[in-house]
CSV table of C-alpha atoms and ligand atoms in Angstrom, one decimal:
chain,number,residue,atom,x,y,z
A,26,UNK,CA,0.0,0.0,0.0
A,27,UNK,CA,1.2,3.5,-0.8
A,28,UNK,CA,2.1,5.9,2.1
A,29,UNK,CA,-0.7,8.2,3.1
A,30,UNK,CA,0.4,11.8,2.4
A,31,UNK,CA,0.1,14.1,5.5
A,32,UNK,CA,-1.3,17.4,4.6
A,33,UNK,CA,-1.4,20.8,6.3
A,34,UNK,CA,-4.1,23.2,5.1
A,35,UNK,CA,-3.1,26.8,5.1
A,36,UNK,CA,-6.1,29.0,4.9
A,37,UNK,CA,-9.6,27.9,5.9
A,38,UNK,CA,-11.8,30.4,4.0
A,39,UNK,CA,-14.1,29.6,1.1
A,40,UNK,CA,-11.6,27.5,-0.8
A,41,UNK,CA,-9.8,26.1,2.3
A,42,UNK,CA,-13.1,24.6,3.5
A,43,UNK,CA,-14.0,23.3,0.0
A,44,UNK,CA,-10.6,21.6,-0.3
A,45,UNK,CA,-10.7,20.2,3.2
A,46,UNK,CA,-14.0,18.6,2.4
A,47,UNK,CA,-12.7,17.1,-0.9
A,48,UNK,CA,-9.6,15.6,0.8
A,49,UNK,CA,-11.3,14.3,4.0
A,50,UNK,CA,-14.3,12.8,2.1
A,51,UNK,CA,-12.8,11.6,-1.2
A,52,UNK,CA,-9.0,11.2,-1.1
A,53,UNK,CA,-7.9,8.0,0.8
A,54,UNK,CA,-4.2,8.7,-0.1
A,55,UNK,CA,-4.2,12.0,1.8
A,56,UNK,CA,-4.9,12.9,5.4
A,57,UNK,CA,-5.2,16.4,6.8
A,58,UNK,CA,-3.1,16.5,10.0
A,59,UNK,CA,-3.2,20.3,10.6
A,60,UNK,CA,-5.0,23.5,9.7
A,61,UNK,CA,-3.3,26.9,9.7
A,62,UNK,CA,-5.7,29.9,9.7
A,63,UNK,CA,-5.2,33.4,11.2
A,64,UNK,CA,-8.8,33.8,12.3
A,65,UNK,CA,-9.4,31.7,15.5
A,66,UNK,CA,-13.1,31.1,15.0
A,67,UNK,CA,-12.7,30.1,11.3
A,68,UNK,CA,-9.8,27.8,12.3
A,69,UNK,CA,-11.8,26.2,15.1
A,70,UNK,CA,-14.9,25.6,13.0
A,71,UNK,CA,-12.9,24.0,10.2
A,72,UNK,CA,-10.9,21.7,12.6
A,73,UNK,CA,-14.2,20.6,14.1
A,74,UNK,CA,-16.1,20.1,10.8
A,75,UNK,CA,-13.4,18.0,9.3
A,76,UNK,CA,-12.0,16.3,12.4
A,77,UNK,CA,-8.5,17.9,12.0
A,78,UNK,CA,-6.4,17.2,15.2
A,79,UNK,CA,-4.1,20.2,15.1
A,80,UNK,CA,-4.7,23.9,14.5
A,81,UNK,CA,-2.3,26.8,14.4
A,82,UNK,CA,-2.3,30.5,13.7
A,83,UNK,CA,0.8,30.4,11.6
A,84,UNK,CA,2.6,28.0,9.3
A,85,UNK,CA,5.8,28.6,11.4
A,86,UNK,CA,3.9,27.2,14.5
A,87,UNK,CA,2.6,24.2,12.5
A,88,UNK,CA,6.1,23.4,11.2
A,89,UNK,CA,7.5,23.3,14.8
A,90,UNK,CA,4.8,21.0,16.1
A,91,UNK,CA,3.5,18.6,13.5
A,92,UNK,CA,5.1,16.3,10.9
A,93,UNK,CA,3.6,16.6,7.4
A,94,UNK,CA,4.6,16.1,3.7
A,95,UNK,CA,2.6,18.8,1.9
A,96,UNK,CA,0.7,22.1,2.2
A,97,UNK,CA,-2.5,23.2,0.4
A,98,UNK,CA,-2.3,27.0,0.3
A,99,UNK,CA,-5.6,28.8,0.0
A,100,UNK,CA,-4.7,32.2,1.6
A,101,UNK,CA,-5.1,35.6,-0.2
A,102,UNK,CA,-2.7,36.2,-3.2
A,103,UNK,CA,-0.2,38.6,-1.4
A,104,UNK,CA,0.6,35.7,1.0
A,105,UNK,CA,1.3,33.1,-1.7
A,106,UNK,CA,5.1,33.8,-2.0
A,107,UNK,CA,6.0,34.1,1.7
A,108,UNK,CA,3.9,31.0,2.6
A,109,UNK,CA,5.2,28.9,-0.4
A,110,UNK,CA,8.8,29.9,0.3
A,111,UNK,CA,8.5,28.8,4.0
A,112,UNK,CA,6.9,25.6,3.0
A,113,UNK,CA,9.5,24.8,0.3
A,114,UNK,CA,12.4,25.6,2.6
A,115,UNK,CA,11.0,23.1,5.0
A,116,UNK,CA,10.8,20.5,2.2
A,117,UNK,CA,7.0,20.5,2.0
A,118,UNK,CA,5.3,19.8,-1.4
A,119,UNK,CA,3.0,22.6,-2.4
A,120,UNK,CA,-0.5,22.9,-3.9
A,121,UNK,CA,-1.1,26.6,-4.5
A,122,UNK,CA,-4.3,28.2,-5.3
A,123,UNK,CA,-4.6,30.6,-8.3
A,124,UNK,CA,-3.7,33.4,-8.9
A,125,UNK,CA,-0.1,32.2,-8.4
A,126,UNK,CA,1.1,35.6,-7.2
A,127,UNK,CA,0.7,39.4,-7.7
A,128,UNK,CA,3.5,39.7,-10.2
A,129,UNK,CA,6.0,37.8,-12.3
A,130,UNK,CA,8.9,38.4,-9.9
A,131,UNK,CA,6.9,36.6,-7.2
A,132,UNK,CA,6.0,33.8,-9.6
A,133,UNK,CA,9.7,33.3,-10.5
A,134,UNK,CA,10.6,33.3,-6.8
A,135,UNK,CA,8.1,30.6,-6.1
A,136,UNK,CA,9.3,28.4,-8.9
A,137,UNK,CA,12.9,29.0,-7.9
A,138,UNK,CA,12.4,28.1,-4.3
A,139,UNK,CA,10.4,24.9,-5.1
A,140,UNK,CA,13.1,23.8,-7.6
A,141,UNK,CA,16.0,24.5,-5.2
A,142,UNK,CA,14.3,22.5,-2.5
A,143,UNK,CA,13.1,19.7,-4.9
A,144,UNK,CA,9.5,19.9,-3.8
A,145,UNK,CA,6.5,19.6,-6.2
A,146,UNK,CA,4.4,22.6,-7.1
A,147,UNK,CA,0.9,22.3,-8.5
A,148,UNK,CA,-1.3,25.2,-9.3
A,149,UNK,CA,-5.0,25.3,-8.5
A,150,UNK,CA,-6.3,25.2,-12.1
A,151,UNK,CA,-9.0,22.7,-11.4
A,152,UNK,CA,-10.6,23.0,-14.9
A,153,UNK,CA,-7.5,21.0,-16.1
A,154,UNK,CA,-9.0,18.2,-14.1
A,155,UNK,CA,-12.7,18.6,-15.0
A,156,UNK,CA,-13.9,15.6,-17.0
A,157,UNK,CA,-15.4,17.7,-19.7
A,158,UNK,CA,-12.5,20.1,-20.1
A,159,UNK,CA,-10.0,17.2,-20.1
A,160,UNK,CA,-12.0,15.4,-22.8
A,161,UNK,CA,-12.2,18.6,-24.9
A,162,UNK,CA,-8.4,19.1,-24.6
A,163,UNK,CA,-7.8,15.5,-25.7
A,164,UNK,CA,-10.1,15.9,-28.7
A,165,UNK,CA,-8.5,19.2,-29.7
A,166,UNK,CA,-5.0,17.7,-29.5
A,167,UNK,CA,-6.3,14.8,-31.6
A,168,UNK,CA,-7.2,17.2,-34.4
A,169,UNK,CA,-11.0,16.7,-34.2
A,170,UNK,CA,-11.8,20.3,-34.9
A,171,UNK,CA,-8.6,21.1,-36.8
A,172,UNK,CA,-6.2,23.9,-35.9
A,173,UNK,CA,-7.9,26.1,-33.2
A,174,UNK,CA,-8.7,29.5,-34.7
A,175,UNK,CA,-10.8,31.2,-32.0
A,176,UNK,CA,-11.7,30.7,-28.4
A,177,UNK,CA,-14.4,32.3,-26.3
A,178,UNK,CA,-14.3,31.5,-22.6
A,179,UNK,CA,-16.4,33.0,-19.9
A,180,UNK,CA,-16.6,32.9,-16.1
A,181,UNK,CA,-19.7,34.6,-14.6
A,182,UNK,CA,-20.2,34.2,-10.9
A,183,UNK,CA,-23.1,35.0,-8.6
A,184,UNK,CA,-21.4,36.1,-5.4
A,185,UNK,CA,-18.9,39.0,-4.8
A,186,UNK,CA,-15.5,37.7,-3.8
A,187,UNK,CA,-14.1,38.9,-0.4
A,188,UNK,CA,-13.0,42.5,-0.3
A,189,UNK,CA,-9.3,41.7,-0.7
A,190,UNK,CA,-10.0,39.7,-3.8
A,191,UNK,CA,-11.8,42.4,-5.7
A,192,UNK,CA,-9.3,45.2,-5.0
A,193,UNK,CA,-6.6,45.7,-7.7
A,194,UNK,CA,-4.0,46.5,-5.0
A,195,UNK,CA,-4.3,43.2,-3.1
A,196,UNK,CA,-5.4,40.8,-5.8
A,197,UNK,CA,-5.1,42.4,-9.3
A,198,UNK,CA,-9.0,42.5,-9.2
A,199,UNK,CA,-11.6,40.4,-11.0
A,200,UNK,CA,-9.4,39.5,-14.0
A,201,UNK,CA,-7.2,37.6,-11.6
A,202,UNK,CA,-9.8,36.5,-9.0
A,203,UNK,CA,-12.6,35.4,-11.3
A,204,UNK,CA,-10.9,35.0,-14.7
A,205,UNK,CA,-7.6,33.3,-13.8
A,206,UNK,CA,-9.1,30.0,-15.0
A,207,UNK,CA,-10.0,31.6,-18.4
A,208,UNK,CA,-6.5,32.8,-19.0
A,209,UNK,CA,-5.2,29.3,-18.3
A,210,UNK,CA,-7.9,27.6,-20.4
A,211,UNK,CA,-7.4,29.9,-23.3
A,212,UNK,CA,-3.7,29.2,-23.5
A,213,UNK,CA,-4.2,25.4,-22.9
A,214,UNK,CA,-6.9,24.9,-25.6
A,215,UNK,CA,-5.3,27.2,-28.1
A,216,UNK,CA,-2.0,25.6,-27.6
A,217,UNK,CA,-0.3,29.0,-27.8
A,218,UNK,CA,1.0,31.8,-25.6
A,219,UNK,CA,-0.7,35.2,-25.7
A,220,UNK,CA,0.7,38.0,-27.8
A,221,UNK,CA,-1.5,41.0,-27.3
A,222,UNK,CA,-4.7,41.9,-25.3
A,223,UNK,CA,-7.2,44.7,-25.2
A,224,UNK,CA,-9.5,45.0,-22.3
A,225,UNK,CA,-12.7,47.0,-21.6
A,226,UNK,CA,-14.4,47.1,-18.2
A,227,UNK,CA,-17.7,48.4,-16.7
A,228,UNK,CA,-19.1,48.9,-13.3
A,229,UNK,CA,-22.8,48.4,-13.0
A,230,UNK,CA,-23.4,47.1,-9.5
A,231,UNK,CA,-20.5,48.6,-7.4
A,232,UNK,CA,-22.5,51.5,-5.9
A,233,UNK,CA,-25.4,49.2,-5.0
A,234,UNK,CA,-22.9,46.9,-3.2
A,235,UNK,CA,-21.2,49.8,-1.4
A,236,UNK,CA,-17.9,49.3,-3.2
A,237,UNK,CA,-15.7,52.4,-3.6
A,238,UNK,CA,-12.4,50.6,-4.2
A,239,UNK,CA,-10.5,52.5,-7.0
A,240,UNK,CA,-10.9,51.1,-10.5
A,241,UNK,CA,-13.5,48.5,-9.4
A,242,UNK,CA,-15.3,46.7,-12.2
A,243,UNK,CA,-17.9,43.9,-12.3
A,244,UNK,CA,-18.0,43.3,-16.1
A,245,UNK,CA,-14.9,42.8,-18.2
A,246,UNK,CA,-14.2,41.7,-21.8
A,247,UNK,CA,-10.6,40.9,-23.1
A,248,UNK,CA,-9.8,40.5,-26.8
A,249,UNK,CA,-6.8,38.3,-27.3
A,250,UNK,CA,-4.3,37.8,-30.2
A,251,UNK,CA,-2.3,34.6,-29.7
A,252,UNK,CA,1.2,33.9,-30.9
A,253,UNK,CA,-0.3,31.3,-33.2
A,254,UNK,CA,-2.3,33.9,-34.9
A,255,UNK,CA,-5.6,32.7,-33.2
A,256,UNK,CA,-8.0,35.0,-31.5
A,257,UNK,CA,-9.7,34.9,-28.1
A,258,UNK,CA,-12.3,36.5,-25.9
A,259,UNK,CA,-12.5,36.3,-22.2
A,260,UNK,CA,-15.6,37.5,-20.5
A,261,UNK,CA,-16.1,38.1,-16.8
A,262,UNK,CA,-19.3,39.1,-14.9
A,263,UNK,CA,-19.3,39.1,-11.1
A,264,UNK,CA,-21.7,39.4,-9.4
A,265,UNK,CA,-24.1,38.2,-12.1
A,266,UNK,CA,-27.7,37.7,-11.4
A,267,UNK,CA,-28.4,34.2,-12.6
A,268,UNK,CA,-26.0,31.6,-11.2
A,269,UNK,CA,-22.5,30.2,-12.0
A,270,UNK,CA,-21.7,30.1,-15.7
A,271,UNK,CA,-18.4,28.7,-17.0
A,272,UNK,CA,-18.6,27.8,-20.7
A,273,UNK,CA,-16.1,27.7,-23.5
A,274,UNK,CA,-16.5,27.6,-27.3
A,275,UNK,CA,-13.6,26.8,-29.6
A,276,UNK,CA,-13.7,27.2,-33.4
A,277,UNK,CA,-11.2,25.3,-35.4
A,278,UNK,CA,-10.5,25.0,-39.1
A,279,UNK,CA,-12.7,21.9,-39.3
A,280,UNK,CA,-15.4,22.5,-36.7
A,281,UNK,CA,-16.6,23.9,-33.4
A,282,UNK,CA,-16.5,22.5,-29.9
A,283,UNK,CA,-18.6,23.7,-27.0
A,284,UNK,CA,-17.8,22.8,-23.4
A,285,UNK,CA,-19.9,23.2,-20.3
A,286,UNK,CA,-23.6,23.9,-19.9
A,287,UNK,CA,-25.6,26.6,-18.3
A,288,UNK,CA,-28.1,24.2,-16.8
A,289,UNK,CA,-26.9,22.0,-13.9
A,290,UNK,CA,-29.0,19.0,-14.8
A,291,UNK,CA,-30.7,17.8,-17.9
A,292,UNK,CA,-34.1,17.7,-16.2
A,293,UNK,CA,-36.6,20.2,-17.5
A,294,UNK,CA,-39.9,20.8,-15.7
A,295,UNK,CA,-43.1,22.5,-16.9
A,296,UNK,CA,-46.0,23.1,-14.5
A,297,UNK,CA,-47.4,26.3,-15.7
A,298,UNK,CA,-47.8,27.4,-19.3
A,299,UNK,CA,-47.2,31.1,-18.3
A,300,UNK,CA,-43.9,30.3,-16.6
A,301,UNK,CA,-42.7,28.0,-19.4
A,302,UNK,CA,-39.9,25.5,-19.1
A,303,UNK,CA,-37.8,25.4,-15.9
A,304,UNK,CA,-34.4,23.7,-15.7
A,305,UNK,CA,-32.0,23.9,-12.7
A,306,UNK,CA,-28.8,26.0,-13.2
A,307,UNK,CA,-25.4,25.7,-11.6
A,308,UNK,CA,-25.6,28.0,-8.5
A,309,UNK,CA,-22.0,28.1,-7.4
A,310,UNK,CA,-18.4,27.2,-8.4
A,311,UNK,CA,-18.0,24.5,-5.8
A,312,UNK,CA,-21.1,22.8,-7.3
A,313,UNK,CA,-20.1,23.1,-11.0
A,314,UNK,CA,-16.5,22.0,-10.4
A,315,UNK,CA,-17.0,19.6,-7.5
A,316,UNK,CA,-15.2,16.7,-9.2
A,317,UNK,CA,-12.6,18.9,-10.7
A,318,UNK,CA,-11.5,20.0,-7.2
A,319,UNK,CA,-11.5,16.4,-6.0
A,320,UNK,CA,-9.5,15.2,-9.1
A,321,UNK,CA,-6.9,18.0,-8.8
A,322,UNK,CA,-6.2,17.2,-5.1
A,323,UNK,CA,-6.1,13.5,-5.8
A,324,UNK,CA,-3.6,14.1,-8.6
A,325,UNK,CA,-1.4,16.2,-6.2
A,326,UNK,CA,-1.4,13.4,-3.6
A,327,UNK,CA,-0.6,10.8,-6.4
A,328,UNK,CA,2.3,12.9,-7.7
A,329,UNK,CA,3.8,13.0,-4.3
A,330,UNK,CA,3.4,9.3,-3.8
A,331,UNK,CA,4.8,8.5,-7.2
A,332,UNK,CA,7.3,11.3,-7.4
A,333,UNK,CA,5.9,12.6,-10.7
A,334,UNK,CA,5.5,16.1,-11.9
A,335,UNK,CA,2.0,17.6,-11.5
A,336,UNK,CA,-0.1,18.9,-14.4
A,337,UNK,CA,-0.9,22.6,-13.9
A,338,UNK,CA,2.6,23.9,-13.3
A,339,UNK,CA,4.2,27.1,-12.0
A,340,UNK,CA,4.8,28.1,-15.6
A,341,UNK,CA,1.0,27.8,-16.3
A,342,UNK,CA,0.4,30.0,-13.2
A,343,UNK,CA,3.0,32.5,-14.4
A,344,UNK,CA,1.4,32.8,-17.9
A,345,UNK,CA,-2.0,33.4,-16.3
A,346,UNK,CA,-0.6,36.2,-14.1
A,347,UNK,CA,1.1,37.7,-17.2
A,348,UNK,CA,-2.4,37.8,-18.9
A,349,UNK,CA,-3.9,39.4,-15.8
A,350,UNK,CA,-1.2,42.1,-15.7
A,351,UNK,CA,-1.5,42.8,-19.4
A,352,UNK,CA,-5.3,42.9,-19.3
A,353,UNK,CA,-5.3,45.3,-16.4
A,354,UNK,CA,-2.7,47.6,-17.9
A,355,UNK,CA,-4.8,47.6,-21.1
A,356,UNK,CA,-8.0,49.0,-19.4
A,357,UNK,CA,-6.1,51.4,-17.1
A,358,UNK,CA,-4.2,52.9,-20.1
A,359,UNK,CA,-7.1,52.4,-22.6
A,360,UNK,CA,-4.9,50.7,-25.2
A,361,UNK,CA,-3.9,47.2,-26.5
A,362,UNK,CA,-1.0,45.8,-24.6
A,363,UNK,CA,1.7,43.4,-26.0
A,364,UNK,CA,2.6,40.6,-23.6
A,365,UNK,CA,6.2,41.5,-24.2
A,366,UNK,CA,5.6,44.7,-22.2
A,367,UNK,CA,4.8,42.5,-19.2
A,368,UNK,CA,7.2,39.6,-19.7
A,369,UNK,CA,10.1,41.5,-21.2
A,370,UNK,CA,10.7,38.5,-23.4
B,1,NAD,N1,-9.9,27.5,-7.7
B,1,NAD,C1,-11.0,28.2,-7.5
B,1,NAD,O1,-11.9,27.9,-8.2
B,1,NAD,C2,-11.0,29.3,-6.6
B,1,NAD,C3,-12.2,29.9,-6.2
B,1,NAD,C4,-12.2,31.0,-5.3
B,1,NAD,C5,-10.9,31.5,-4.8
B,1,NAD,N2,-9.8,30.9,-5.2
B,1,NAD,C6,-8.5,31.3,-4.7
B,1,NAD,O2,-8.2,30.7,-3.4
B,1,NAD,C7,-7.5,31.6,-2.5
B,1,NAD,C8,-8.4,31.9,-1.3
B,1,NAD,O3,-9.6,32.4,-1.7
B,1,NAD,P1,-10.9,32.4,-0.7
B,1,NAD,O4,-12.0,32.9,-1.5
B,1,NAD,O5,-11.0,31.1,0.0
B,1,NAD,O6,-10.5,33.6,0.3
B,1,NAD,P2,-11.1,33.8,1.8
B,1,NAD,O7,-10.8,35.2,2.1
B,1,NAD,O8,-12.5,33.2,1.9
B,1,NAD,O9,-10.1,32.9,2.7
B,1,NAD,C9,-8.8,33.1,2.9
B,1,NAD,C10,-8.5,32.7,4.3
B,1,NAD,O10,-7.1,32.8,4.6
B,1,NAD,C11,-6.9,33.3,5.9
B,1,NAD,N3,-5.6,33.9,5.9
B,1,NAD,C12,-5.1,35.0,5.5
B,1,NAD,N4,-3.8,35.2,5.7
B,1,NAD,C13,-3.4,34.1,6.3
B,1,NAD,C14,-2.1,33.6,6.7
B,1,NAD,N5,-1.0,34.3,6.5
B,1,NAD,N6,-2.0,32.4,7.3
B,1,NAD,C15,-3.1,31.7,7.5
B,1,NAD,N7,-4.4,32.0,7.1
B,1,NAD,C16,-4.5,33.2,6.5
B,1,NAD,C17,-8.0,34.3,6.1
B,1,NAD,O11,-8.3,34.5,7.4
B,1,NAD,C18,-9.2,33.6,5.4
B,1,NAD,O12,-9.9,32.7,6.3
B,1,NAD,C19,-7.2,32.8,-3.4
B,1,NAD,O13,-6.0,32.6,-4.0
B,1,NAD,C20,-8.3,32.8,-4.4
B,1,NAD,O14,-8.0,33.5,-5.6
B,1,NAD,C21,-9.8,29.8,-6.0
């Protein structure tokens, strides 16, 4: 039997709880031995809900008291580098939530410290583990729709992210918080890096939600030119009024592929001819991507057990951050931005 991987959760907010549930209920190869969370009440609730024996306010304290193999980091973006560095220097494998970091220097520092300490690094791009997305990627790579010419990928979410996550200064805003997955999916499915982006944003609901953060937006569209010559469109709406909506369309030289559905089930009900047909919609991201989250964490545990390199790498995380930075610069300066201006390459 393979060794059970001992995991320390760092952060117990929305995603920390989601991942603690996935590991404790579905992943036999991993066991959560500690939770690190700066807010005592959240820490306590999480430890109780998932039967975690040890809880700490800081990763430093956990490292002194408990033996573990890996960390799952789900804290806010500005903490990703210091927490990853401390974990890597103590030889802990790292699962790190998106966005990888605030800028490319931080991304490079994370990749460097994990390589120097020979620990694994997996980014939280769970769409790379969603059964539909995985199948689509396989079919595209197999040439089913020919050379990809154009991609449209959207993430529209119902709930406002926490204040730190919608503020450009602490998270790079919605393009990072909500659309990180679209940056990654676009590059993955198109099989090409980005060359140029042009972004427009709008703010419809900020005032009603009492948000006065500078440059806040709740609607965003990014036009993309890929190095391959292909085109792309990323759309973000958050909060949107109708549910959780993550769909992708790819047009290739031979055909079109659509991934994801708006409706959460195929059941359609009609009880009243004035109301028409009713079909359930996905309400939240944990619901839509439940199995993608479980699969990505199972993959992380298996990579540690088998000493193999995880899919969803630091380089994937870095490219998504580069897209976010270019997209943000574009709307702030009201002009198209070449990725070279961000990457310097
Ligand atoms: N993969 C996805 O689909 C997905 C979805 C939402 C958010 N995220 C990402 O997950 C991360 C967390 O997002 P969230 O929505 O859970 O945020 P959150 O604010 O709900 O939770 C973050 C938690 O981290 C704690 N924390 C902050 N600093 C800490 C520190 N130094 N040590 C320990 N705990 C600390 C906070 O008290 C909070 O409970 C972010 O990187 C976010 O972008 C990913």
